[in-house]
């Protein structure tokens, strides 16, 4: 239920310029006391394709977690939401604006893949494949300073590869702690 509510909120916020302006991670406004932006930034997307790709990863991994009975998914979502924007704030002082659900999606994807690799049965290899693909995507972003979405769809914004990396680390840590 939580992932669906987040997806609907992201859709509404992204389609509303006023809400996007109120919710986007804006370093200067956060430093002035608008701390809610550290959490609400994940609902803001800079284009419809940005929203679409983020929601695909987020909802598919949330559905998989629900289907497999991984009840820790809400903790993964909350931890990744706070950790990604916290890391941006502390480690990337030059990043003035940020938005998107991809760091949280990466956390859920990695969480589900690590948990799936630990299960007996037929999910080990597909889970390993998903984990390798996710890590490869993050590696591509870190090495090329380009996002996959940018490379594929020509998006004009700069990807926050650090947020994706932090999300993946959060997902792996929660999976390791709860396996």
PDB file of C-alpha atoms in Angstrom:
ATOM      1  CA  UNK A   1       0.000   0.000   0.000  1.00  0.00           C
ATOM      2  CA  UNK A   2       2.795   2.469   0.871  1.00  0.00           C
ATOM      3  CA  UNK A   3       4.550   2.134  -2.528  1.00  0.00           C
ATOM      4  CA  UNK A   4       1.282   2.738  -4.366  1.00  0.00           C
ATOM      5  CA  UNK A   5       0.586   5.846  -2.265  1.00  0.00           C
ATOM      6  CA  UNK A   6       4.105   7.120  -2.983  1.00  0.00           C
ATOM      7  CA  UNK A   7       3.651   6.474  -6.711  1.00  0.00           C
ATOM      8  CA  UNK A   8       0.349   8.372  -6.792  1.00  0.00           C
ATOM      9  CA  UNK A   9       1.883  11.232  -4.812  1.00  0.00           C
ATOM     10  CA  UNK A  10       4.848  11.355  -7.224  1.00  0.00           C
ATOM     11  CA  UNK A  11       2.478  11.505 -10.179  1.00  0.00           C
ATOM     12  CA  UNK A  12       0.431  14.326  -8.622  1.00  0.00           C
ATOM     13  CA  UNK A  13       3.500  16.305  -7.550  1.00  0.00           C
ATOM     14  CA  UNK A  14       5.251  15.918 -10.890  1.00  0.00           C
ATOM     15  CA  UNK A  15       2.167  17.090 -12.774  1.00  0.00           C
ATOM     16  CA  UNK A  16       1.790  20.143 -10.515  1.00  0.00           C
ATOM     17  CA  UNK A  17       4.438  22.843 -10.989  1.00  0.00           C
ATOM     18  CA  UNK A  18       3.392  24.492  -7.707  1.00  0.00           C
ATOM     19  CA  UNK A  19       3.827  21.280  -5.704  1.00  0.00           C
ATOM     20  CA  UNK A  20       7.082  20.472  -7.481  1.00  0.00           C
ATOM     21  CA  UNK A  21       8.430  23.897  -6.521  1.00  0.00           C
ATOM     22  CA  UNK A  22       7.318  23.377  -2.910  1.00  0.00           C
ATOM     23  CA  UNK A  23       8.730  19.836  -2.626  1.00  0.00           C
ATOM     24  CA  UNK A  24      11.947  19.829  -4.679  1.00  0.00           C
ATOM     25  CA  UNK A  25      15.301  19.507  -2.915  1.00  0.00           C
ATOM     26  CA  UNK A  26      16.586  23.085  -2.979  1.00  0.00           C
ATOM     27  CA  UNK A  27      19.773  23.398  -0.954  1.00  0.00           C
ATOM     28  CA  UNK A  28      19.370  27.105  -0.243  1.00  0.00           C
ATOM     29  CA  UNK A  29      15.811  26.669   1.033  1.00  0.00           C
ATOM     30  CA  UNK A  30      16.758  23.607   3.091  1.00  0.00           C
ATOM     31  CA  UNK A  31      19.550  25.619   4.710  1.00  0.00           C
ATOM     32  CA  UNK A  32      16.917  28.295   5.459  1.00  0.00           C
ATOM     33  CA  UNK A  33      14.880  25.748   7.425  1.00  0.00           C
ATOM     34  CA  UNK A  34      12.612  24.029   4.860  1.00  0.00           C
ATOM     35  CA  UNK A  35      13.723  20.586   6.002  1.00  0.00           C
ATOM     36  CA  UNK A  36      10.693  18.725   4.587  1.00  0.00           C
ATOM     37  CA  UNK A  37      12.342  19.001   1.167  1.00  0.00           C
ATOM     38  CA  UNK A  38      14.839  16.336   2.283  1.00  0.00           C
ATOM     39  CA  UNK A  39      11.979  13.801   2.124  1.00  0.00           C
ATOM     40  CA  UNK A  40       9.573  15.301  -0.399  1.00  0.00           C
ATOM     41  CA  UNK A  41      12.250  15.674  -3.089  1.00  0.00           C
ATOM     42  CA  UNK A  42      11.717  12.023  -3.988  1.00  0.00           C
ATOM     43  CA  UNK A  43       8.231  12.864  -5.255  1.00  0.00           C
ATOM     44  CA  UNK A  44       9.510  15.495  -7.712  1.00  0.00           C
ATOM     45  CA  UNK A  45      10.515  14.475 -11.239  1.00  0.00           C
ATOM     46  CA  UNK A  46      11.873  16.731 -13.953  1.00  0.00           C
ATOM     47  CA  UNK A  47      10.062  15.120 -16.876  1.00  0.00           C
ATOM     48  CA  UNK A  48       7.381  12.553 -17.588  1.00  0.00           C
ATOM     49  CA  UNK A  49      10.010  10.063 -18.792  1.00  0.00           C
ATOM     50  CA  UNK A  50      12.003  10.600 -15.572  1.00  0.00           C
ATOM     51  CA  UNK A  51       8.833   9.809 -13.587  1.00  0.00           C
ATOM     52  CA  UNK A  52       7.989   6.824 -15.790  1.00  0.00           C
ATOM     53  CA  UNK A  53      11.381   5.133 -15.440  1.00  0.00           C
ATOM     54  CA  UNK A  54      11.591   5.808 -11.702  1.00  0.00           C
ATOM     55  CA  UNK A  55       8.095   4.433 -11.121  1.00  0.00           C
ATOM     56  CA  UNK A  56       8.804   1.338 -13.213  1.00  0.00           C
ATOM     57  CA  UNK A  57      11.786   0.373 -11.055  1.00  0.00           C
ATOM     58  CA  UNK A  58      10.132   1.432  -7.813  1.00  0.00           C
ATOM     59  CA  UNK A  59       6.769  -0.272  -8.367  1.00  0.00           C
ATOM     60  CA  UNK A  60       8.190  -3.472  -9.864  1.00  0.00           C
ATOM     61  CA  UNK A  61      10.613  -3.941  -6.995  1.00  0.00           C
ATOM     62  CA  UNK A  62       7.918  -3.039  -4.425  1.00  0.00           C
ATOM     63  CA  UNK A  63       5.546  -5.547  -6.037  1.00  0.00           C
ATOM     64  CA  UNK A  64       8.254  -8.214  -5.934  1.00  0.00           C
ATOM     65  CA  UNK A  65       8.947  -7.493  -2.247  1.00  0.00           C
ATOM     66  CA  UNK A  66       5.238  -7.755  -1.479  1.00  0.00           C
ATOM     67  CA  UNK A  67       4.860 -10.954  -3.477  1.00  0.00           C
ATOM     68  CA  UNK A  68       7.829 -12.578  -1.711  1.00  0.00           C
ATOM     69  CA  UNK A  69       6.666 -11.442   1.731  1.00  0.00           C
ATOM     70  CA  UNK A  70       9.600  -9.106   2.408  1.00  0.00           C
ATOM     71  CA  UNK A  71       7.938  -7.017   5.094  1.00  0.00           C
ATOM     72  CA  UNK A  72      10.979  -4.759   5.510  1.00  0.00           C
ATOM     73  CA  UNK A  73      10.264  -2.850   2.276  1.00  0.00           C
ATOM     74  CA  UNK A  74       8.779   0.176   4.125  1.00  0.00           C
ATOM     75  CA  UNK A  75      11.986   0.391   6.190  1.00  0.00           C
ATOM     76  CA  UNK A  76      14.040   0.227   3.004  1.00  0.00           C
ATOM     77  CA  UNK A  77      11.974   3.035   1.482  1.00  0.00           C
ATOM     78  CA  UNK A  78      12.196   5.285   4.551  1.00  0.00           C
ATOM     79  CA  UNK A  79      15.896   4.609   5.149  1.00  0.00           C
ATOM     80  CA  UNK A  80      16.822   5.184   1.516  1.00  0.00           C
ATOM     81  CA  UNK A  81      14.749   8.369   1.292  1.00  0.00           C
ATOM     82  CA  UNK A  82      16.583   9.876   4.249  1.00  0.00           C
ATOM     83  CA  UNK A  83      20.016   8.471   3.411  1.00  0.00           C
ATOM     84  CA  UNK A  84      20.076   9.603  -0.224  1.00  0.00           C
ATOM     85  CA  UNK A  85      19.151  13.226   0.386  1.00  0.00           C
ATOM     86  CA  UNK A  86      21.252  13.270   3.553  1.00  0.00           C
ATOM     87  CA  UNK A  87      24.265  12.094   1.569  1.00  0.00           C
ATOM     88  CA  UNK A  88      23.622  14.683  -1.131  1.00  0.00           C
ATOM     89  CA  UNK A  89      23.343  17.416   1.480  1.00  0.00           C
ATOM     90  CA  UNK A  90      26.525  16.390   3.297  1.00  0.00           C
ATOM     91  CA  UNK A  91      28.692  15.156   0.437  1.00  0.00           C
ATOM     92  CA  UNK A  92      27.574  17.175  -2.576  1.00  0.00           C
ATOM     93  CA  UNK A  93      27.342  20.795  -1.445  1.00  0.00           C
ATOM     94  CA  UNK A  94      27.433  21.919  -5.078  1.00  0.00           C
ATOM     95  CA  UNK A  95      24.131  20.166  -5.878  1.00  0.00           C
ATOM     96  CA  UNK A  96      21.553  22.928  -5.652  1.00  0.00           C
ATOM     97  CA  UNK A  97      18.480  20.958  -6.802  1.00  0.00           C
ATOM     98  CA  UNK A  98      17.533  17.309  -6.692  1.00  0.00           C
ATOM     99  CA  UNK A  99      14.428  15.291  -7.334  1.00  0.00           C
ATOM    100  CA  UNK A 100      13.452  11.746  -8.131  1.00  0.00           C
ATOM    101  CA  UNK A 101      12.643   8.348  -6.746  1.00  0.00           C
ATOM    102  CA  UNK A 102      15.527   6.484  -8.374  1.00  0.00           C
ATOM    103  CA  UNK A 103      17.761   6.269  -5.284  1.00  0.00           C
ATOM    104  CA  UNK A 104      14.866   4.742  -3.341  1.00  0.00           C
ATOM    105  CA  UNK A 105      14.067   2.464  -6.281  1.00  0.00           C
ATOM    106  CA  UNK A 106      17.683   1.279  -6.372  1.00  0.00           C
ATOM    107  CA  UNK A 107      17.463   0.532  -2.645  1.00  0.00           C
ATOM    108  CA  UNK A 108      14.377  -1.633  -3.167  1.00  0.00           C
ATOM    109  CA  UNK A 109      15.856  -3.350  -6.224  1.00  0.00           C
ATOM    110  CA  UNK A 110      19.079  -4.250  -4.420  1.00  0.00           C
ATOM    111  CA  UNK A 111      17.191  -5.274  -1.274  1.00  0.00           C
ATOM    112  CA  UNK A 112      14.942  -7.609  -3.281  1.00  0.00           C
ATOM    113  CA  UNK A 113      17.849  -9.016  -5.284  1.00  0.00           C
ATOM    114  CA  UNK A 114      20.005  -9.730  -2.222  1.00  0.00           C
ATOM    115  CA  UNK A 115      17.071 -11.336  -0.420  1.00  0.00           C
ATOM    116  CA  UNK A 116      16.222 -13.347  -3.536  1.00  0.00           C
ATOM    117  CA  UNK A 117      19.801 -14.627  -3.811  1.00  0.00           C
ATOM    118  CA  UNK A 118      19.574 -15.916  -0.236  1.00  0.00           C
ATOM    119  CA  UNK A 119      16.446 -17.968  -0.921  1.00  0.00           C
ATOM    120  CA  UNK A 120      16.442 -21.561  -1.951  1.00  0.00           C
ATOM    121  CA  UNK A 121      14.911 -22.325  -5.291  1.00  0.00           C
ATOM    122  CA  UNK A 122      14.792 -20.717  -8.678  1.00  0.00           C
ATOM    123  CA  UNK A 123      15.206 -17.055  -7.729  1.00  0.00           C
ATOM    124  CA  UNK A 124      18.956 -17.082  -7.108  1.00  0.00           C
ATOM    125  CA  UNK A 125      20.120 -16.588 -10.696  1.00  0.00           C
ATOM    126  CA  UNK A 126      17.473 -14.035 -11.702  1.00  0.00           C
ATOM    127  CA  UNK A 127      18.219 -12.114  -8.498  1.00  0.00           C
ATOM    128  CA  UNK A 128      21.952 -12.179  -9.215  1.00  0.00           C
ATOM    129  CA  UNK A 129      21.274 -10.947 -12.756  1.00  0.00           C
ATOM    130  CA  UNK A 130      19.175  -8.046 -11.446  1.00  0.00           C
ATOM    131  CA  UNK A 131      21.855  -7.172  -8.878  1.00  0.00           C
ATOM    132  CA  UNK A 132      24.587  -7.173 -11.533  1.00  0.00           C
ATOM    133  CA  UNK A 133      22.453  -5.021 -13.851  1.00  0.00           C
ATOM    134  CA  UNK A 134      21.698  -2.515 -11.082  1.00  0.00           C
ATOM    135  CA  UNK A 135      25.348  -2.302 -10.015  1.00  0.00           C
ATOM    136  CA  UNK A 136      26.407  -2.015 -13.660  1.00  0.00           C
ATOM    137  CA  UNK A 137      23.995   0.855 -14.174  1.00  0.00           C
ATOM    138  CA  UNK A 138      25.299   2.676 -11.101  1.00  0.00           C
ATOM    139  CA  UNK A 139      28.887   2.001 -12.196  1.00  0.00           C
ATOM    140  CA  UNK A 140      28.124   3.426 -15.644  1.00  0.00           C
ATOM    141  CA  UNK A 141      26.702   6.554 -14.042  1.00  0.00           C
ATOM    142  CA  UNK A 142      29.656   7.018 -11.709  1.00  0.00           C
ATOM    143  CA  UNK A 143      32.273   6.465 -14.424  1.00  0.00           C
ATOM    144  CA  UNK A 144      30.618   8.378 -17.250  1.00  0.00           C
ATOM    145  CA  UNK A 145      28.949  11.128 -15.212  1.00  0.00           C
ATOM    146  CA  UNK A 146      25.854  10.416 -17.307  1.00  0.00           C
ATOM    147  CA  UNK A 147      22.671   8.668 -16.351  1.00  0.00           C
ATOM    148  CA  UNK A 148      21.259   5.778 -18.283  1.00  0.00           C
ATOM    149  CA  UNK A 149      18.058   7.736 -18.823  1.00  0.00           C
ATOM    150  CA  UNK A 150      20.084  10.660 -20.103  1.00  0.00           C
ATOM    151  CA  UNK A 151      22.059   8.397 -22.436  1.00  0.00           C
ATOM    152  CA  UNK A 152      18.939   6.625 -23.725  1.00  0.00           C
ATOM    153  CA  UNK A 153      16.368   9.401 -23.799  1.00  0.00           C
ATOM    154  CA  UNK A 154      18.465  12.572 -23.951  1.00  0.00           C
ATOM    155  CA  UNK A 155      17.203  13.964 -20.644  1.00  0.00           C
ATOM    156  CA  UNK A 156      18.621  17.422 -19.898  1.00  0.00           C
ATOM    157  CA  UNK A 157      19.257  16.970 -16.156  1.00  0.00           C
ATOM    158  CA  UNK A 158      22.360  15.640 -14.452  1.00  0.00           C
ATOM    159  CA  UNK A 159      21.868  12.279 -12.725  1.00  0.00           C
ATOM    160  CA  UNK A 160      22.614  11.917  -9.038  1.00  0.00           C
ATOM    161  CA  UNK A 161      24.733   8.789  -9.220  1.00  0.00           C
ATOM    162  CA  UNK A 162      25.676   9.229  -5.577  1.00  0.00           C
ATOM    163  CA  UNK A 163      22.007   8.932  -4.587  1.00  0.00           C
ATOM    164  CA  UNK A 164      21.767   5.690  -6.558  1.00  0.00           C
ATOM    165  CA  UNK A 165      24.886   4.329  -4.894  1.00  0.00           C
ATOM    166  CA  UNK A 166      23.678   5.270  -1.412  1.00  0.00           C
ATOM    167  CA  UNK A 167      20.279   3.727  -2.171  1.00  0.00           C
ATOM    168  CA  UNK A 168      21.940   0.488  -3.283  1.00  0.00           C
ATOM    169  CA  UNK A 169      24.051   0.415  -0.128  1.00  0.00           C
ATOM    170  CA  UNK A 170      20.961   0.951   2.043  1.00  0.00           C
ATOM    171  CA  UNK A 171      19.123  -1.851   0.236  1.00  0.00           C
ATOM    172  CA  UNK A 172      22.039  -4.232   0.656  1.00  0.00           C
ATOM    173  CA  UNK A 173      22.480  -3.306   4.327  1.00  0.00           C
ATOM    174  CA  UNK A 174      18.821  -3.843   5.196  1.00  0.00           C
ATOM    175  CA  UNK A 175      18.805  -7.138   3.292  1.00  0.00           C
ATOM    176  CA  UNK A 176      21.931  -8.316   5.122  1.00  0.00           C
ATOM    177  CA  UNK A 177      20.533  -7.272   8.485  1.00  0.00           C
ATOM    178  CA  UNK A 178      17.194  -8.989   7.962  1.00  0.00           C
ATOM    179  CA  UNK A 179      18.161 -12.212   6.174  1.00  0.00           C
TER     180      UNK A 179
END
